[in-house]
Amino acid sequence: MSVDEIIWILRHEFGDAGSDLDYRNPFELLVAVTLSAQTTDAMVNVVTKPLFEAYPDAFALSQALESDVAQIINKIGLYRNKSKFIIAASKILVDKYDGEVPKTRKALMELPGVGRKTANVVLAVGYGIPAIAVDTHVERVAKRLKLAKPDDSVLAVEQKLMRKIKREDWADAHHLLLLFGRYISKANIKTDAFELLEKLKEKHEL
């Protein structure tokens, strides 16, 4: 099964895949993705609503007290560290970028709490700049679908996906593979991933 066919099948299942995180601009997306580590998107959405009401932009969040931010986001895991990260990142956004979120992976990864995956999500989802973010779901299904080797690192998986998937499909492919891993080819599901895709073909009469 070609990678184009995999994407085609998943598009029929998930439609126009988008982020499950609630955000209105790149700053809110950056904060939400930073908070999403080891936390469900649904729970992140619960805490970002009051967070963004209190601190609508980098200028406001850069002036916040850690204790105040921690109180708002304390329903999510690692909330104390994440409070430090998003305040420190906001200070850099204000000092270096006039409060705007930068548009390069290198600049994004210099922000506290921002790794390669978060940077790629912000680029692809926030700015429409082609990138493939590899989280645990994407990594797992990429290996199950033989798009990467079982012992490949996250970076190796990203690089192989970028080689095998058309550049214009990168951002979409990230979401489709993520949703396939989150809802269908889950970690505890032992059914062959190609079998699962064949079932989706039957479901959608493809």
PDB file of C-alpha atoms in Angstrom:
ATOM      1  CA  MET A   1       0.000   0.000   0.000  1.00  0.00           C
ATOM      2  CA  SER A   2       1.486   3.336  -1.069  1.00  0.00           C
ATOM      3  CA  VAL A   3       1.719   6.314   1.258  1.00  0.00           C
ATOM      4  CA  ASP A   4      -0.627   8.236  -1.070  1.00  0.00           C
ATOM      5  CA  GLU A   5      -3.249   5.512  -0.650  1.00  0.00           C
ATOM      6  CA  ILE A   6      -2.810   5.560   3.138  1.00  0.00           C
ATOM      7  CA  ILE A   7      -3.414   9.325   3.200  1.00  0.00           C
ATOM      8  CA  TRP A   8      -6.371   8.936   0.805  1.00  0.00           C
ATOM      9  CA  ILE A   9      -8.044   6.336   3.043  1.00  0.00           C
ATOM     10  CA  LEU A  10      -7.465   8.386   6.191  1.00  0.00           C
ATOM     11  CA  ARG A  11      -8.908  11.499   4.542  1.00  0.00           C
ATOM     12  CA  HIS A  12     -12.150   9.597   3.968  1.00  0.00           C
ATOM     13  CA  GLU A  13     -12.224   8.590   7.637  1.00  0.00           C
ATOM     14  CA  PHE A  14     -11.244  11.874   9.253  1.00  0.00           C
ATOM     15  CA  GLY A  15     -12.122  14.494   6.628  1.00  0.00           C
ATOM     16  CA  ASP A  16     -10.304  17.804   6.897  1.00  0.00           C
ATOM     17  CA  ALA A  17      -8.234  16.917   9.913  1.00  0.00           C
ATOM     18  CA  GLY A  18      -7.344  19.770  12.199  1.00  0.00           C
ATOM     19  CA  SER A  19      -5.966  20.287  15.657  1.00  0.00           C
ATOM     20  CA  ASP A  20      -8.198  19.302  18.585  1.00  0.00           C
ATOM     21  CA  LEU A  21      -6.730  22.223  20.518  1.00  0.00           C
ATOM     22  CA  ASP A  22      -8.726  25.445  20.770  1.00  0.00           C
ATOM     23  CA  TYR A  23      -6.747  28.487  19.622  1.00  0.00           C
ATOM     24  CA  ARG A  24      -7.309  31.713  17.697  1.00  0.00           C
ATOM     25  CA  ASN A  25      -3.782  32.709  16.690  1.00  0.00           C
ATOM     26  CA  PRO A  26      -0.178  31.396  16.648  1.00  0.00           C
ATOM     27  CA  PHE A  27       0.490  32.636  20.197  1.00  0.00           C
ATOM     28  CA  GLU A  28      -2.455  30.706  21.629  1.00  0.00           C
ATOM     29  CA  LEU A  29      -1.451  27.643  19.575  1.00  0.00           C
ATOM     30  CA  LEU A  30       2.126  27.815  20.881  1.00  0.00           C
ATOM     31  CA  VAL A  31       0.916  27.986  24.489  1.00  0.00           C
ATOM     32  CA  ALA A  32      -1.677  25.237  23.997  1.00  0.00           C
ATOM     33  CA  VAL A  33       0.800  22.832  22.380  1.00  0.00           C
ATOM     34  CA  THR A  34       3.363  23.535  25.112  1.00  0.00           C
ATOM     35  CA  LEU A  35       0.731  22.704  27.729  1.00  0.00           C
ATOM     36  CA  SER A  36      -0.379  19.548  25.909  1.00  0.00           C
ATOM     37  CA  ALA A  37       2.664  17.437  26.833  1.00  0.00           C
ATOM     38  CA  GLN A  38       1.458  14.376  28.799  1.00  0.00           C
ATOM     39  CA  THR A  39      -2.049  15.895  28.929  1.00  0.00           C
ATOM     40  CA  THR A  40      -5.135  15.376  26.766  1.00  0.00           C
ATOM     41  CA  ASP A  41      -6.117  18.089  24.312  1.00  0.00           C
ATOM     42  CA  ALA A  42      -9.560  18.204  25.946  1.00  0.00           C
ATOM     43  CA  MET A  43      -8.051  19.061  29.328  1.00  0.00           C
ATOM     44  CA  VAL A  44      -5.752  21.660  27.754  1.00  0.00           C
ATOM     45  CA  ASN A  45      -8.827  23.330  26.238  1.00  0.00           C
ATOM     46  CA  VAL A  46     -10.417  23.482  29.699  1.00  0.00           C
ATOM     47  CA  VAL A  47      -7.498  25.461  31.159  1.00  0.00           C
ATOM     48  CA  THR A  48      -6.597  27.639  28.165  1.00  0.00           C
ATOM     49  CA  LYS A  49     -10.040  29.284  28.109  1.00  0.00           C
ATOM     50  CA  PRO A  50      -9.540  31.123  31.440  1.00  0.00           C
ATOM     51  CA  LEU A  51      -5.799  31.434  30.780  1.00  0.00           C
ATOM     52  CA  PHE A  52      -6.299  33.375  27.534  1.00  0.00           C
ATOM     53  CA  GLU A  53      -9.049  35.455  29.096  1.00  0.00           C
ATOM     54  CA  ALA A  54      -6.599  36.558  31.777  1.00  0.00           C
ATOM     55  CA  TYR A  55      -3.538  36.757  29.500  1.00  0.00           C
ATOM     56  CA  PRO A  56      -4.618  37.318  25.882  1.00  0.00           C
ATOM     57  CA  ASP A  57      -1.161  37.849  24.397  1.00  0.00           C
ATOM     58  CA  ALA A  58       2.569  37.496  24.995  1.00  0.00           C
ATOM     59  CA  PHE A  59       2.791  40.960  26.539  1.00  0.00           C
ATOM     60  CA  ALA A  60       0.232  40.095  29.219  1.00  0.00           C
ATOM     61  CA  LEU A  61       1.575  36.590  29.903  1.00  0.00           C
ATOM     62  CA  SER A  62       5.160  37.856  30.145  1.00  0.00           C
ATOM     63  CA  GLN A  63       4.104  39.990  33.131  1.00  0.00           C
ATOM     64  CA  ALA A  64       2.209  37.194  34.893  1.00  0.00           C
ATOM     65  CA  LEU A  65       3.181  35.677  38.224  1.00  0.00           C
ATOM     66  CA  GLU A  66       4.007  31.967  38.068  1.00  0.00           C
ATOM     67  CA  SER A  67       1.721  31.296  41.026  1.00  0.00           C
ATOM     68  CA  ASP A  68      -1.238  32.946  39.266  1.00  0.00           C
ATOM     69  CA  VAL A  69      -0.699  30.995  36.036  1.00  0.00           C
ATOM     70  CA  ALA A  70      -0.173  27.754  37.980  1.00  0.00           C
ATOM     71  CA  GLN A  71      -3.474  28.297  39.783  1.00  0.00           C
ATOM     72  CA  ILE A  72      -5.291  28.541  36.425  1.00  0.00           C
ATOM     73  CA  ILE A  73      -3.671  25.506  34.792  1.00  0.00           C
ATOM     74  CA  ASN A  74      -3.324  23.231  37.829  1.00  0.00           C
ATOM     75  CA  LYS A  75      -5.684  20.597  36.351  1.00  0.00           C
ATOM     76  CA  ILE A  76      -3.000  19.490  33.869  1.00  0.00           C
ATOM     77  CA  GLY A  77       0.163  17.479  34.448  1.00  0.00           C
ATOM     78  CA  LEU A  78       3.465  19.236  35.142  1.00  0.00           C
ATOM     79  CA  TYR A  79       1.580  22.511  35.559  1.00  0.00           C
ATOM     80  CA  ARG A  80       4.286  24.214  37.637  1.00  0.00           C
ATOM     81  CA  ASN A  81       7.011  23.651  35.046  1.00  0.00           C
ATOM     82  CA  LYS A  82       4.640  24.556  32.234  1.00  0.00           C
ATOM     83  CA  SER A  83       3.765  27.825  33.993  1.00  0.00           C
ATOM     84  CA  LYS A  84       7.459  28.709  34.048  1.00  0.00           C
ATOM     85  CA  PHE A  85       7.899  27.724  30.401  1.00  0.00           C
ATOM     86  CA  ILE A  86       5.031  29.756  28.950  1.00  0.00           C
ATOM     87  CA  ILE A  87       5.887  32.868  30.973  1.00  0.00           C
ATOM     88  CA  ALA A  88       9.584  32.649  30.038  1.00  0.00           C
ATOM     89  CA  ALA A  89       8.703  32.008  26.388  1.00  0.00           C
ATOM     90  CA  SER A  90       6.372  35.025  26.407  1.00  0.00           C
ATOM     91  CA  LYS A  91       9.177  37.229  27.754  1.00  0.00           C
ATOM     92  CA  ILE A  92      11.408  36.174  24.849  1.00  0.00           C
ATOM     93  CA  LEU A  93       8.584  36.770  22.350  1.00  0.00           C
ATOM     94  CA  VAL A  94       8.208  40.311  23.724  1.00  0.00           C
ATOM     95  CA  ASP A  95      11.938  41.051  23.938  1.00  0.00           C
ATOM     96  CA  LYS A  96      13.029  39.558  20.602  1.00  0.00           C
ATOM     97  CA  TYR A  97       9.957  39.375  18.378  1.00  0.00           C
ATOM     98  CA  ASP A  98       7.703  42.262  19.439  1.00  0.00           C
ATOM     99  CA  GLY A  99       5.254  39.791  20.924  1.00  0.00           C
ATOM    100  CA  GLU A 100       4.878  37.760  17.726  1.00  0.00           C
ATOM    101  CA  VAL A 101       5.572  34.041  17.366  1.00  0.00           C
ATOM    102  CA  PRO A 102       8.569  33.441  15.051  1.00  0.00           C
ATOM    103  CA  LYS A 103       8.183  31.482  11.831  1.00  0.00           C
ATOM    104  CA  THR A 104      11.329  29.336  11.871  1.00  0.00           C
ATOM    105  CA  ARG A 105      11.946  26.035  13.637  1.00  0.00           C
ATOM    106  CA  LYS A 106      15.300  27.261  14.961  1.00  0.00           C
ATOM    107  CA  ALA A 107      13.780  30.359  16.590  1.00  0.00           C
ATOM    108  CA  LEU A 108      10.847  28.402  17.997  1.00  0.00           C
ATOM    109  CA  MET A 109      13.099  25.738  19.501  1.00  0.00           C
ATOM    110  CA  GLU A 110      15.023  28.427  21.380  1.00  0.00           C
ATOM    111  CA  LEU A 111      11.882  29.143  23.407  1.00  0.00           C
ATOM    112  CA  PRO A 112      11.592  27.424  26.826  1.00  0.00           C
ATOM    113  CA  GLY A 113       9.459  24.292  26.722  1.00  0.00           C
ATOM    114  CA  VAL A 114       9.450  24.125  22.915  1.00  0.00           C
ATOM    115  CA  GLY A 115      10.898  21.016  21.293  1.00  0.00           C
ATOM    116  CA  ARG A 116      10.963  19.973  17.662  1.00  0.00           C
ATOM    117  CA  LYS A 117       7.446  18.503  17.731  1.00  0.00           C
ATOM    118  CA  THR A 118       5.897  21.674  19.185  1.00  0.00           C
ATOM    119  CA  ALA A 119       7.830  23.837  16.715  1.00  0.00           C
ATOM    120  CA  ASN A 120       6.612  21.751  13.786  1.00  0.00           C
ATOM    121  CA  VAL A 121       2.986  21.950  14.955  1.00  0.00           C
ATOM    122  CA  VAL A 122       3.205  25.747  15.217  1.00  0.00           C
ATOM    123  CA  LEU A 123       4.775  26.015  11.764  1.00  0.00           C
ATOM    124  CA  ALA A 124       2.334  23.634  10.059  1.00  0.00           C
ATOM    125  CA  VAL A 125      -0.899  24.462  11.876  1.00  0.00           C
ATOM    126  CA  GLY A 126      -0.291  28.059  12.899  1.00  0.00           C
ATOM    127  CA  TYR A 127       1.420  29.332   9.767  1.00  0.00           C
ATOM    128  CA  GLY A 128       0.738  26.754   7.054  1.00  0.00           C
ATOM    129  CA  ILE A 129       4.470  26.182   6.626  1.00  0.00           C
ATOM    130  CA  PRO A 130       5.057  22.554   5.556  1.00  0.00           C
ATOM    131  CA  ALA A 131       6.293  20.452   8.477  1.00  0.00           C
ATOM    132  CA  ILE A 132       5.544  17.049   9.994  1.00  0.00           C
ATOM    133  CA  ALA A 133       5.258  16.901  13.758  1.00  0.00           C
ATOM    134  CA  VAL A 134       6.021  13.451  15.167  1.00  0.00           C
ATOM    135  CA  ASP A 135       4.387  12.628  18.483  1.00  0.00           C
ATOM    136  CA  THR A 136       3.948   9.183  20.047  1.00  0.00           C
ATOM    137  CA  HIS A 137       0.896   8.398  17.884  1.00  0.00           C
ATOM    138  CA  VAL A 138       2.546   9.436  14.623  1.00  0.00           C
ATOM    139  CA  GLU A 139       5.732   7.583  15.509  1.00  0.00           C
ATOM    140  CA  ARG A 140       3.840   4.398  16.351  1.00  0.00           C
ATOM    141  CA  VAL A 141       1.693   4.270  13.214  1.00  0.00           C
ATOM    142  CA  ALA A 142       4.564   5.313  10.923  1.00  0.00           C
ATOM    143  CA  LYS A 143       6.451   2.248  12.150  1.00  0.00           C
ATOM    144  CA  ARG A 144       3.397  -0.010  11.976  1.00  0.00           C
ATOM    145  CA  LEU A 145       2.783   1.127   8.384  1.00  0.00           C
ATOM    146  CA  LYS A 146       6.421   0.386   7.477  1.00  0.00           C
ATOM    147  CA  LEU A 147       7.085   4.053   6.725  1.00  0.00           C
ATOM    148  CA  ALA A 148       9.929   3.869   9.248  1.00  0.00           C
ATOM    149  CA  LYS A 149      11.937   1.135  10.941  1.00  0.00           C
ATOM    150  CA  PRO A 150      11.022  -0.099  14.436  1.00  0.00           C
ATOM    151  CA  ASP A 151      14.203   1.276  16.001  1.00  0.00           C
ATOM    152  CA  ASP A 152      14.189   4.655  14.210  1.00  0.00           C
ATOM    153  CA  SER A 153      14.477   7.755  16.390  1.00  0.00           C
ATOM    154  CA  VAL A 154      11.733  10.397  16.316  1.00  0.00           C
ATOM    155  CA  LEU A 155      13.940  12.560  14.101  1.00  0.00           C
ATOM    156  CA  ALA A 156      14.558   9.673  11.709  1.00  0.00           C
ATOM    157  CA  VAL A 157      10.806   9.030  11.515  1.00  0.00           C
ATOM    158  CA  GLU A 158      10.184  12.701  10.721  1.00  0.00           C
ATOM    159  CA  GLN A 159      12.841  12.723   8.000  1.00  0.00           C
ATOM    160  CA  LYS A 160      11.498   9.521   6.394  1.00  0.00           C
ATOM    161  CA  LEU A 161       7.928  10.816   6.420  1.00  0.00           C
ATOM    162  CA  MET A 162       9.118  14.050   4.801  1.00  0.00           C
ATOM    163  CA  ARG A 163      10.823  12.047   2.051  1.00  0.00           C
ATOM    164  CA  LYS A 164       7.879   9.723   1.424  1.00  0.00           C
ATOM    165  CA  ILE A 165       4.943  12.143   1.696  1.00  0.00           C
ATOM    166  CA  LYS A 166       4.339  14.993  -0.768  1.00  0.00           C
ATOM    167  CA  ARG A 167       5.412  18.307   0.727  1.00  0.00           C
ATOM    168  CA  GLU A 168       1.943  19.840   0.267  1.00  0.00           C
ATOM    169  CA  ASP A 169       0.476  16.963   2.309  1.00  0.00           C
ATOM    170  CA  TRP A 170       2.877  17.189   5.270  1.00  0.00           C
ATOM    171  CA  ALA A 171       0.655  19.144   7.677  1.00  0.00           C
ATOM    172  CA  ASP A 172      -2.455  17.142   6.755  1.00  0.00           C
ATOM    173  CA  ALA A 173      -0.560  13.848   7.040  1.00  0.00           C
ATOM    174  CA  HIS A 174       0.545  14.721  10.572  1.00  0.00           C
ATOM    175  CA  HIS A 175      -3.067  15.129  11.715  1.00  0.00           C
ATOM    176  CA  LEU A 176      -4.343  12.088   9.805  1.00  0.00           C
ATOM    177  CA  LEU A 177      -1.642   9.770  11.164  1.00  0.00           C
ATOM    178  CA  LEU A 178      -2.110  11.202  14.658  1.00  0.00           C
ATOM    179  CA  LEU A 179      -5.875  10.563  14.574  1.00  0.00           C
ATOM    180  CA  PHE A 180      -5.355   7.073  13.139  1.00  0.00           C
ATOM    181  CA  GLY A 181      -3.014   6.324  16.053  1.00  0.00           C
ATOM    182  CA  ARG A 182      -5.162   7.999  18.677  1.00  0.00           C
ATOM    183  CA  TYR A 183      -8.492   6.412  17.742  1.00  0.00           C
ATOM    184  CA  ILE A 184      -7.888   3.323  15.597  1.00  0.00           C
ATOM    185  CA  SER A 185      -4.347   1.890  15.631  1.00  0.00           C
ATOM    186  CA  LYS A 186      -3.973   2.541  19.357  1.00  0.00           C
ATOM    187  CA  ALA A 187      -0.980   1.398  21.397  1.00  0.00           C
ATOM    188  CA  ASN A 188      -2.973  -1.449  22.961  1.00  0.00           C
ATOM    189  CA  ILE A 189      -4.455  -2.631  19.636  1.00  0.00           C
ATOM    190  CA  LYS A 190      -2.489  -5.531  18.166  1.00  0.00           C
ATOM    191  CA  THR A 191      -4.420  -5.754  14.874  1.00  0.00           C
ATOM    192  CA  ASP A 192      -2.158  -5.161  11.875  1.00  0.00           C
ATOM    193  CA  ALA A 193      -2.334  -1.508  10.813  1.00  0.00           C
ATOM    194  CA  PHE A 194      -2.850  -2.443   7.152  1.00  0.00           C
ATOM    195  CA  GLU A 195      -5.792  -4.624   8.173  1.00  0.00           C
ATOM    196  CA  LEU A 196      -7.284  -1.630   9.946  1.00  0.00           C
ATOM    197  CA  LEU A 197      -6.857   0.457   6.781  1.00  0.00           C
ATOM    198  CA  GLU A 198      -8.541  -2.253   4.706  1.00  0.00           C
ATOM    199  CA  LYS A 199     -11.501  -2.143   7.120  1.00  0.00           C
ATOM    200  CA  LEU A 200     -11.690   1.623   6.611  1.00  0.00           C
ATOM    201  CA  LYS A 201     -11.720   1.068   2.834  1.00  0.00           C
ATOM    202  CA  GLU A 202     -14.671  -1.301   3.241  1.00  0.00           C
ATOM    203  CA  LYS A 203     -16.435   1.124   5.595  1.00  0.00           C
ATOM    204  CA  HIS A 204     -16.183   3.956   3.072  1.00  0.00           C
ATOM    205  CA  GLU A 205     -16.689   1.667   0.045  1.00  0.00           C
ATOM    206  CA  LEU A 206     -13.386   2.710  -1.505  1.00  0.00           C
TER     207      LEU A 206
END
